[in-house]
Coordinates of C-alpha atoms in Angstrom, one line a residue:
X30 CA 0.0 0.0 0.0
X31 CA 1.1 3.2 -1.1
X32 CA 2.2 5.6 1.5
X33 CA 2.0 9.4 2.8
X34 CA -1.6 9.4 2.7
X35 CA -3.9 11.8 4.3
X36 CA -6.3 10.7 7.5
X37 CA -9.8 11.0 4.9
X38 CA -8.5 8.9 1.9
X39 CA -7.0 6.2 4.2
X40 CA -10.6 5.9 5.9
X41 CA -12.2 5.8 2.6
X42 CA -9.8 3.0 1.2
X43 CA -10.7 1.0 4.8
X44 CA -13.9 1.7 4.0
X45 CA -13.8 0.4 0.2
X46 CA -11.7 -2.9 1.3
X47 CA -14.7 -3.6 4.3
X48 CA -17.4 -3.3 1.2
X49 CA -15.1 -4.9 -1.7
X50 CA -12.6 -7.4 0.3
X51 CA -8.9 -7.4 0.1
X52 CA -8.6 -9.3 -3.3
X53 CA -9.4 -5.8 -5.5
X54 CA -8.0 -3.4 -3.1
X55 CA -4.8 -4.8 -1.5
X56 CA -3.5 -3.5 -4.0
X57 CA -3.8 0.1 -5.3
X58 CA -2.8 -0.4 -9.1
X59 CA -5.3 -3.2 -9.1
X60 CA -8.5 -0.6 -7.5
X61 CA -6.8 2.1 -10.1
X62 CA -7.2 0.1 -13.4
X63 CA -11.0 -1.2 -12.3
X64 CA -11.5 2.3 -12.2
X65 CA -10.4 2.7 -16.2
X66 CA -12.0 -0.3 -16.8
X67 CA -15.3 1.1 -15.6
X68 CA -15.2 4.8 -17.6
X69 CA -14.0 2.5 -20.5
X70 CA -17.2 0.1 -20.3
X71 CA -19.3 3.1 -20.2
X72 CA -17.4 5.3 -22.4
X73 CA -17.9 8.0 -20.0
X74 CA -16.3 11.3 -21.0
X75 CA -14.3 13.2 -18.0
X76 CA -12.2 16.3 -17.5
X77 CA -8.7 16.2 -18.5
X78 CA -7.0 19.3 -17.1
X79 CA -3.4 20.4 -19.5
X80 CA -1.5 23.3 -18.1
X81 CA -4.9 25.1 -17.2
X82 CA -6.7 24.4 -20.8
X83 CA -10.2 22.3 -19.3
X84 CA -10.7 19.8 -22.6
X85 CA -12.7 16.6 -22.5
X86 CA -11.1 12.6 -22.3
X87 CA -12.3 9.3 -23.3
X88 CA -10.5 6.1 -21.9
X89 CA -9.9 3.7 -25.5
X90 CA -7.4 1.4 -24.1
X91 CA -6.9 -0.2 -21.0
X92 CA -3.3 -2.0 -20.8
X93 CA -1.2 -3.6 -18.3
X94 CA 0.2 0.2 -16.9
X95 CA -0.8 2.8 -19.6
X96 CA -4.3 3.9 -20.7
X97 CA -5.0 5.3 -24.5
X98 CA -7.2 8.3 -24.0
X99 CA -8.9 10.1 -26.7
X100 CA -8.7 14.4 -26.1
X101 CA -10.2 16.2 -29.1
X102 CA -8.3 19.4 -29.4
X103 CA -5.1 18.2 -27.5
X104 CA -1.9 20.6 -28.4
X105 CA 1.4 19.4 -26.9
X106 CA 3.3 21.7 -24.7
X107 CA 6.0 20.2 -23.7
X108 CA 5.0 19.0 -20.2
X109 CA 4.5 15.9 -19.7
X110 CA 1.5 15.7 -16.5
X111 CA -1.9 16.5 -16.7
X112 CA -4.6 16.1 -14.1
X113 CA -7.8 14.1 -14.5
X114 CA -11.1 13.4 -12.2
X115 CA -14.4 11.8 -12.5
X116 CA -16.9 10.5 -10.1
X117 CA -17.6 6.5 -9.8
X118 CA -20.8 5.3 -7.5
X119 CA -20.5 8.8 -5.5
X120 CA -16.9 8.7 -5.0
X121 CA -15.0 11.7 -6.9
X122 CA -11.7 10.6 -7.6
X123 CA -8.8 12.6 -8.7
X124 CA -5.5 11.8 -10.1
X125 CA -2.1 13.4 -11.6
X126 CA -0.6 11.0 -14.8
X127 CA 2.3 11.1 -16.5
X128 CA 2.1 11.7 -20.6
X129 CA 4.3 9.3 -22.2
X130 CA 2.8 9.8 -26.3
X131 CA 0.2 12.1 -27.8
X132 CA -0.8 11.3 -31.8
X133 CA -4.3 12.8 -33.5
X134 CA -5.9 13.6 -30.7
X135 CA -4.7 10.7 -28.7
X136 CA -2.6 10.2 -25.5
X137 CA -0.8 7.7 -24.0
X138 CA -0.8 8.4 -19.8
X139 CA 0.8 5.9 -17.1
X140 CA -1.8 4.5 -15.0
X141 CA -1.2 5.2 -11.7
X142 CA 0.2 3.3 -9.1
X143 CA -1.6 4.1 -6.2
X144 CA -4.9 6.3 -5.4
X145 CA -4.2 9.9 -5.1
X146 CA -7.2 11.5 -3.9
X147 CA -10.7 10.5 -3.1
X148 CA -13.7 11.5 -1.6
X149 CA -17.4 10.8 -0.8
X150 CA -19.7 13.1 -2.5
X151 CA -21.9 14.9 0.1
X152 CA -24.7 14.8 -1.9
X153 CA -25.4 11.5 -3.4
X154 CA -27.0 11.0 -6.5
X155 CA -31.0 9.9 -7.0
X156 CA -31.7 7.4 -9.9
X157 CA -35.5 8.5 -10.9
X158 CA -37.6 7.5 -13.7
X159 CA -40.4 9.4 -13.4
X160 CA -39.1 13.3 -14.0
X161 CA -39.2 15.3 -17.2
X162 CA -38.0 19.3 -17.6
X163 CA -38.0 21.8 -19.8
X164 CA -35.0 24.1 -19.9
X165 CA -34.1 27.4 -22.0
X166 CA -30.8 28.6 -22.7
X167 CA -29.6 32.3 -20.8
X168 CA -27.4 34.6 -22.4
X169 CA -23.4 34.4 -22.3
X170 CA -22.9 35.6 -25.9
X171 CA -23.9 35.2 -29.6
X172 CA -21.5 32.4 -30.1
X173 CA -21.5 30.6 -27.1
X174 CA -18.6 29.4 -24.8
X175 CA -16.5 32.1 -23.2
X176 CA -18.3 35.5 -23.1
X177 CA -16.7 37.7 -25.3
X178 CA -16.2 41.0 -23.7
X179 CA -15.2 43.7 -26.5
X180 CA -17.6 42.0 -29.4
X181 CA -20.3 41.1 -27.3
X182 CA -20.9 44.4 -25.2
X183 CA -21.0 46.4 -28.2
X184 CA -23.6 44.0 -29.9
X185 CA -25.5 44.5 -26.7
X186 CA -25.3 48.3 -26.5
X187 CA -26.2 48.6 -30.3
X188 CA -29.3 46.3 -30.7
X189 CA -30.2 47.2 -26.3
X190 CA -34.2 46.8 -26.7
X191 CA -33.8 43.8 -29.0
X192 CA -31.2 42.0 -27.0
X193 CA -33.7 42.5 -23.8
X194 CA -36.4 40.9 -25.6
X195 CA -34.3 37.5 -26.3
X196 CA -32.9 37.0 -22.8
X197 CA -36.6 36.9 -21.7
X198 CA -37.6 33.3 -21.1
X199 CA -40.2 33.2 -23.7
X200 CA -39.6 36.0 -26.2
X201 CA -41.8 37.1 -28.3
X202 CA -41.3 36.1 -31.9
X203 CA -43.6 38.8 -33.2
X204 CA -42.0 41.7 -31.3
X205 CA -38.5 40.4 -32.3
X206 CA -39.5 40.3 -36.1
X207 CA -40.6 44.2 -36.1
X208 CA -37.7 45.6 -34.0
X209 CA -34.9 43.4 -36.4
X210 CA -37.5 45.1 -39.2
X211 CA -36.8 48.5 -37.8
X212 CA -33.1 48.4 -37.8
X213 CA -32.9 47.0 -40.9
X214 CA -34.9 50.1 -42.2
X215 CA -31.9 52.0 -40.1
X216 CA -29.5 51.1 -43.3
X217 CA -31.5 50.9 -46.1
X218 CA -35.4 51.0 -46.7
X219 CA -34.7 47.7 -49.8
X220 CA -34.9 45.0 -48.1
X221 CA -35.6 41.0 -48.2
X222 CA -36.2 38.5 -45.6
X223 CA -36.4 35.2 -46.9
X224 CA -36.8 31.7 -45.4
X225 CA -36.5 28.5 -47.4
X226 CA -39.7 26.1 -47.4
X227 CA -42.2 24.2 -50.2
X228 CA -41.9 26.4 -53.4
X229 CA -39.4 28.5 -51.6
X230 CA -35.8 27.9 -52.5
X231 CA -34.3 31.3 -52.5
X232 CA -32.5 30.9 -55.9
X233 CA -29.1 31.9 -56.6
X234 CA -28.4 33.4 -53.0
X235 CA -30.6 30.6 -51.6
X236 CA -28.1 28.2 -53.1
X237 CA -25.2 29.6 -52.0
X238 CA -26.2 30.1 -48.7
X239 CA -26.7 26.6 -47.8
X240 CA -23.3 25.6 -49.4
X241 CA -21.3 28.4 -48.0
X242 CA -23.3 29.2 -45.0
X243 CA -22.1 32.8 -44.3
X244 CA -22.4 36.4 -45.5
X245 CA -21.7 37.9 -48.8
X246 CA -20.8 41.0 -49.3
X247 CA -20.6 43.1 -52.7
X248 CA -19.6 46.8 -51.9
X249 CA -19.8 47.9 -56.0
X250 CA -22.5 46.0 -58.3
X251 CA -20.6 48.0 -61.5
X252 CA -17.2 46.6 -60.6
X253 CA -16.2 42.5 -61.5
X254 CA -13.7 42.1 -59.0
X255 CA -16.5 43.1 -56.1
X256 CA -17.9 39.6 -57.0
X257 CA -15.3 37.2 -57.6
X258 CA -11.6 39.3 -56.9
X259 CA -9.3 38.1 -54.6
X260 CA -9.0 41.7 -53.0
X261 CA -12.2 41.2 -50.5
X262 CA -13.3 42.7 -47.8
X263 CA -11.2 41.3 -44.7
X264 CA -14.4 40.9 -42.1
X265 CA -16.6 39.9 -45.1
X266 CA -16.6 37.3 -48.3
X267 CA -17.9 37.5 -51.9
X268 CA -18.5 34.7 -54.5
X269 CA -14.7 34.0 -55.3
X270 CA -15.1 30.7 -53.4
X271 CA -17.9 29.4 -55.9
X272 CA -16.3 31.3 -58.7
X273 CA -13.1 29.0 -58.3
X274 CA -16.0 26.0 -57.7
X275 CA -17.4 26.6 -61.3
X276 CA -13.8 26.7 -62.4
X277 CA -13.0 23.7 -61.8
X278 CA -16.2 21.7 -62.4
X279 CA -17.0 24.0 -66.0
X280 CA -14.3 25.8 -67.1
X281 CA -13.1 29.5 -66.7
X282 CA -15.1 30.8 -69.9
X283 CA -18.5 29.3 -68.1
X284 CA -17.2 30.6 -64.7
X285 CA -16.8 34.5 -66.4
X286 CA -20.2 33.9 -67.9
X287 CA -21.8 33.2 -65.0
X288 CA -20.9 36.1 -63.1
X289 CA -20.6 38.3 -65.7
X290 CA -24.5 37.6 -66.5
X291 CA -25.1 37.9 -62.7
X292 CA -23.5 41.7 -62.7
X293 CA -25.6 42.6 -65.5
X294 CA -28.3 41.3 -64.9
X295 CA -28.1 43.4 -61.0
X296 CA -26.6 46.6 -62.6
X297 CA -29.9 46.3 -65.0
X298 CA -32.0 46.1 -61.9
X299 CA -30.2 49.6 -60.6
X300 CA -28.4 47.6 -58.0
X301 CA -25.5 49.5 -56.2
X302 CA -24.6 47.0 -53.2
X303 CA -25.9 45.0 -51.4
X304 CA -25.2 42.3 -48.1
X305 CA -26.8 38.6 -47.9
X306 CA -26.2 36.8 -44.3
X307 CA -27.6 33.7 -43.9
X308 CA -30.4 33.1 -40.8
X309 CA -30.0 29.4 -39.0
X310 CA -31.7 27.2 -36.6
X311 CA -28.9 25.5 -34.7
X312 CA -26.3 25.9 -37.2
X313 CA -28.2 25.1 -40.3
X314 CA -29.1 27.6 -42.7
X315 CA -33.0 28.2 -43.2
X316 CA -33.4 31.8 -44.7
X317 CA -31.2 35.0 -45.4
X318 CA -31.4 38.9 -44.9
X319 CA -30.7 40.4 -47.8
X320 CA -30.0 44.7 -47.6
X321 CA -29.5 46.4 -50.6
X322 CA -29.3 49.9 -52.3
X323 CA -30.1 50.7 -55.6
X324 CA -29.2 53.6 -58.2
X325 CA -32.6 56.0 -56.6
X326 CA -31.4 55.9 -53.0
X327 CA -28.2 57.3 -53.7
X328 CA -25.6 55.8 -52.0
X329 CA -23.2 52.6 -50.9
X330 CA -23.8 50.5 -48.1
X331 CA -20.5 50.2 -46.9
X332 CA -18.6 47.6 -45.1
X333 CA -19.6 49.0 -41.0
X334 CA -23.3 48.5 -42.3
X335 CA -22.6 45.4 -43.6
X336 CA -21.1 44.4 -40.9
X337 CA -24.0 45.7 -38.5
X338 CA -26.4 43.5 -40.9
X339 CA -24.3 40.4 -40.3
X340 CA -24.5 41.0 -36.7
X341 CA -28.6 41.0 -36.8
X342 CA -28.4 37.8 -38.6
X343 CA -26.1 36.3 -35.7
X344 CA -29.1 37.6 -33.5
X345 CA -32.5 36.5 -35.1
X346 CA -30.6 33.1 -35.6
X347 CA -30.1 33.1 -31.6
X348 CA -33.7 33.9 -31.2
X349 CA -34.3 31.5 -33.5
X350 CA -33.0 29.0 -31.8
X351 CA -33.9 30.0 -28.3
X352 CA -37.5 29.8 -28.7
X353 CA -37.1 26.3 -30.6
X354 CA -36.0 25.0 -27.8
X355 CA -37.9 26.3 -25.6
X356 CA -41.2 25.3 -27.1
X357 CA -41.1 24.0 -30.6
X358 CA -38.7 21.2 -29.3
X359 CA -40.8 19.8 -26.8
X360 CA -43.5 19.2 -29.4
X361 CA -40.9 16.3 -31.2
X362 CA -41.3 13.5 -29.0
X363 CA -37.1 12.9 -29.8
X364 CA -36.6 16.2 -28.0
X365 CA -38.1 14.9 -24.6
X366 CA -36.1 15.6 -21.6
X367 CA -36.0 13.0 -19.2
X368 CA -33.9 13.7 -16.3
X369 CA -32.1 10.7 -15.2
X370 CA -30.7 11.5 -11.8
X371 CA -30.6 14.1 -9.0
X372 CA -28.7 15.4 -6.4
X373 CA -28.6 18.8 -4.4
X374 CA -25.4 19.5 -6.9
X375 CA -26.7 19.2 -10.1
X376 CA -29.1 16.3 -12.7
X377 CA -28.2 14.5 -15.6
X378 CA -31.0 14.4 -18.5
X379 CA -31.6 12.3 -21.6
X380 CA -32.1 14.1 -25.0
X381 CA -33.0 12.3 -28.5
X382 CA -32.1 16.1 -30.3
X383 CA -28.5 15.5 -32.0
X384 CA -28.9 19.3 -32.9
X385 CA -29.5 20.8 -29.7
X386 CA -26.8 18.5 -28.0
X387 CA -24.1 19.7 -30.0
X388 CA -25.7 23.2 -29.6
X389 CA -25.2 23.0 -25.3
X390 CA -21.6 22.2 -26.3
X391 CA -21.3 26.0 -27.0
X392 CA -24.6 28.1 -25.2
X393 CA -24.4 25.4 -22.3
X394 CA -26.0 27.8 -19.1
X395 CA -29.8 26.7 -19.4
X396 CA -32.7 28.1 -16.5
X397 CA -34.5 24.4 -16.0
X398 CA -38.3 24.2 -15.1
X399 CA -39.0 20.6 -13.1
X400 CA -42.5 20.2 -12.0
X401 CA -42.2 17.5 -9.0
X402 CA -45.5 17.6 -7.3
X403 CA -47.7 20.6 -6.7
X404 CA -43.9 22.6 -7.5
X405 CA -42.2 23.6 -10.3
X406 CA -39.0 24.2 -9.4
X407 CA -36.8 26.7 -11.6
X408 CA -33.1 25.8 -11.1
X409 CA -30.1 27.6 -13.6
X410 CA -26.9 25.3 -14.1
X411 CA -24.3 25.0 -16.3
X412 CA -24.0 21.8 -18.8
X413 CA -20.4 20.0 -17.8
X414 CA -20.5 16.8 -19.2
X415 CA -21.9 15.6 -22.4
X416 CA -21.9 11.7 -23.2
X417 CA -23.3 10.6 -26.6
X418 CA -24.7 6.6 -26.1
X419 CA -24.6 5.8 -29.3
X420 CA -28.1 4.5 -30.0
X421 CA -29.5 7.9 -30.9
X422 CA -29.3 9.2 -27.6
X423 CA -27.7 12.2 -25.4
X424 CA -26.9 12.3 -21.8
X425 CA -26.0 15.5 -20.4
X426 CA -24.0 16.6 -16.5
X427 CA -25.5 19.8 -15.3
X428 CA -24.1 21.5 -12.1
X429 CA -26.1 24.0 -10.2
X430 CA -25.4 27.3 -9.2
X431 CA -28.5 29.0 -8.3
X432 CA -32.7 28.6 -7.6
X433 CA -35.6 30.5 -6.9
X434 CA -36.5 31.0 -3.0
X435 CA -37.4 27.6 -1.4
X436 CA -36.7 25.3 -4.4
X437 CA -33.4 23.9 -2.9
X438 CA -35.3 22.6 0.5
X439 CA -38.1 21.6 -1.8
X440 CA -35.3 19.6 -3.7
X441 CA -33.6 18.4 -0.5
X442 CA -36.9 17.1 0.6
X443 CA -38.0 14.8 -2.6
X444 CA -34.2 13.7 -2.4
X445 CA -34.8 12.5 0.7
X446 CA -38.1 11.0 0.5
X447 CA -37.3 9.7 -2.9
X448 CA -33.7 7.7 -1.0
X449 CA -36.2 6.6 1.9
X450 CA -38.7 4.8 -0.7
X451 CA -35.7 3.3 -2.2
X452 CA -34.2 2.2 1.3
X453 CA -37.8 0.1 1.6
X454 CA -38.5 -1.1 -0.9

């Protein structure tokens, strides 16, 4: 047995050898690898913390004193220890490996020889079967993840009454629709909003939307190179991309037909500039905004403007999104949220939704609505862990970090009388 120990982990180990016997637990490397071989079993994804960058682990391969771990996003350093933790029938383990190879992703670590720290969780985990939830995501930033101080602010301060609407729980689509209306009309009054459907393709623009997915940007409708030169706006694109595409599939004569019939056919309809951004649910493009100016208003819209455009599209396709999962979701029977376990700390629920899992990745602080009894208790966490099956389901960690008045003893209590039923059973 390994020494140097502190007073807690060596009551815990006396406590796991009374419950398990000596045969697994004599021995620490023995306890260490079960451990692997559990998160491999269940293909259970846990932090994996690499000179203060948080990325996510998955064990592959078990061997006789290394473990294969996959790490999406994993950059080498140069230093060769990392630190890892994840939580086993309400014990939280945490551990301190040595990097011995890293290839695509991958990582070789040493398993370690004895256990290094260990606790009991305080709050143990409730198994239930019978609790579903509804949940809608709050407000960090446009693009998810970290909140992005300089960008975001602005965005905020710009669009202020819009931006108020869409952190309400249940915006109102109506409301958001005139107010993006409004601003638009702030740029130029020659506008179109379009959204793909039956009959409804969108055309040219439609196309290239959902190839491209992102904004196009032509400052001058009488000048080629606005369309297809490789001088482009730096914050912005224009059709080079597909211009090279129908290059390569039809030849360059087709290629300066094409666009050259495109201008034309826009300088004949008094076009003078214009901006297409695309609007998405999730990530996938369903519409556009497209802001133009023509030969009667008089002027350019230049590349600020478009910018600010591109920005409203960002918005409307958070709104979008927001109030699909809030309510359109829950109409899809694969978008029912069954909540799997509970503890004081936190829940972990079931989705069917491959969309809006991958979309928690990035806007992962949700406000949670569980009705358990005559209650419904609203409870705001942050989504930690995200485990995908692989039979067309989603599991996903949340932590909590704050209620409304009460609903944390109201929790404690069905906790309790939930582990007491279970206890007599």
């Amino acid at each position: 047995m390994a020494v140097g120990r502190s007073d807690t982990l060596q009551e815990l180990i006396t406590i796991l050898e009374t419950m398990f016997g000596e045969t697994i637990i004599g021995s620490d490397i023995n306890l260490v690898k079960h451990l692997f071989y559990s998160l491999k079993a269940d293909q259970r994804e846990f932090p994996f913390d690499y000179e203060g960058e948080k990325l996510t682990s998955v064990v592959e391969e078990v061997s006789e004193d290394t473990l294969v771990l996959y790490v999406p996003y994993l950059q080498p350093k140069g230093i060769l220890r990392a630190k890892i933790s994840f939580e086993i029938l309400n014990i939280l383990y945490q551990f301190e490996v040595v990097l011995l190879d890293f290839w695509e992703d991958h990582v070789r670590v040493k398993i370690p020889s004895e256990l290094q720290a260990a606790a009991f969780r305080k709050n143990l985990r409730v198994a239930v079967d019978d609790l579903f939830m509804n949940y809608v995501i709050l407000y960090r930033s446009l693009s998810g993840g970290e909140r992005e101080l300089g960008k975001n602010l602005s965005v905020e301060q710009r669009f202020f009454h819009l931006m108020k609407e869409i952190k309400k729980d249940n915006p109102s689509l109506k409301l958001i629709n005139l107010m993006v209306t409004e601003y638009i009309l702030g740029i130029s009054r020659d506008y179109e909003i379009v959204f793909f459907g039956p009959g409804k393709d969108g055309g040219f623009f439609g196309d290239f939307i959902k190839k491209y997915n992102r904004p196009v940007y032509v400052p001058d409708c009488s000048l080629i190179k606005s369309y297809i030169g490789e001088e482009k706006d730096p914050y912005l694109d224009n059709f080079r991309d597909e211009y090279i595409h129908l290059i390569q599939t039809r030849g360059q004569a087709k290629a300066d037909e094409f666009f050259r019939e495109l201008q034309k056919e826009e300088v004949r309809n008094f076009l003078i500039s214009y901006i297409v951004t695309p609007i998405r649910l999730f990530n996938d493009p369903i519409g556009y905004v497209k802001v133009f100016s023509t030969a009667m208003d008089k002027f350019s819209i230049v590349q600020q403007q478009a910018l600010y455009i591109e920005e409203l599209g960002d918005i409307l396709t958070y709104a979008l999104t927001k109030v699909y999962i809030r309510q359109e979701n829950f109409r899809n029977e694969k978008a029912v949220t069954r909540i799997l376990d509970i503890s004081m700390n936190g829940l972990l629920f079931e989705i069917e939704d491959e969309r809006t899992f991958n979309y928690l990745k990035q806007h992962n602080i949700i406000k949670m609505f569980i009705p358990i009894s005559e209650r419904n208790l609203v409870l705001r966490g942050e989504v930690v862990r995200f485990l995908e099956i692989g039979t067309g389901k989603y599991q996903l960690g949340v932590n909590f970090f704050d209620a409304n008045p009460d609903d944390m003893v109201f929790l404690q209590h069905y906790i309790f009388s939930k582990k007491m039923r279970i206890l007599f059973e």
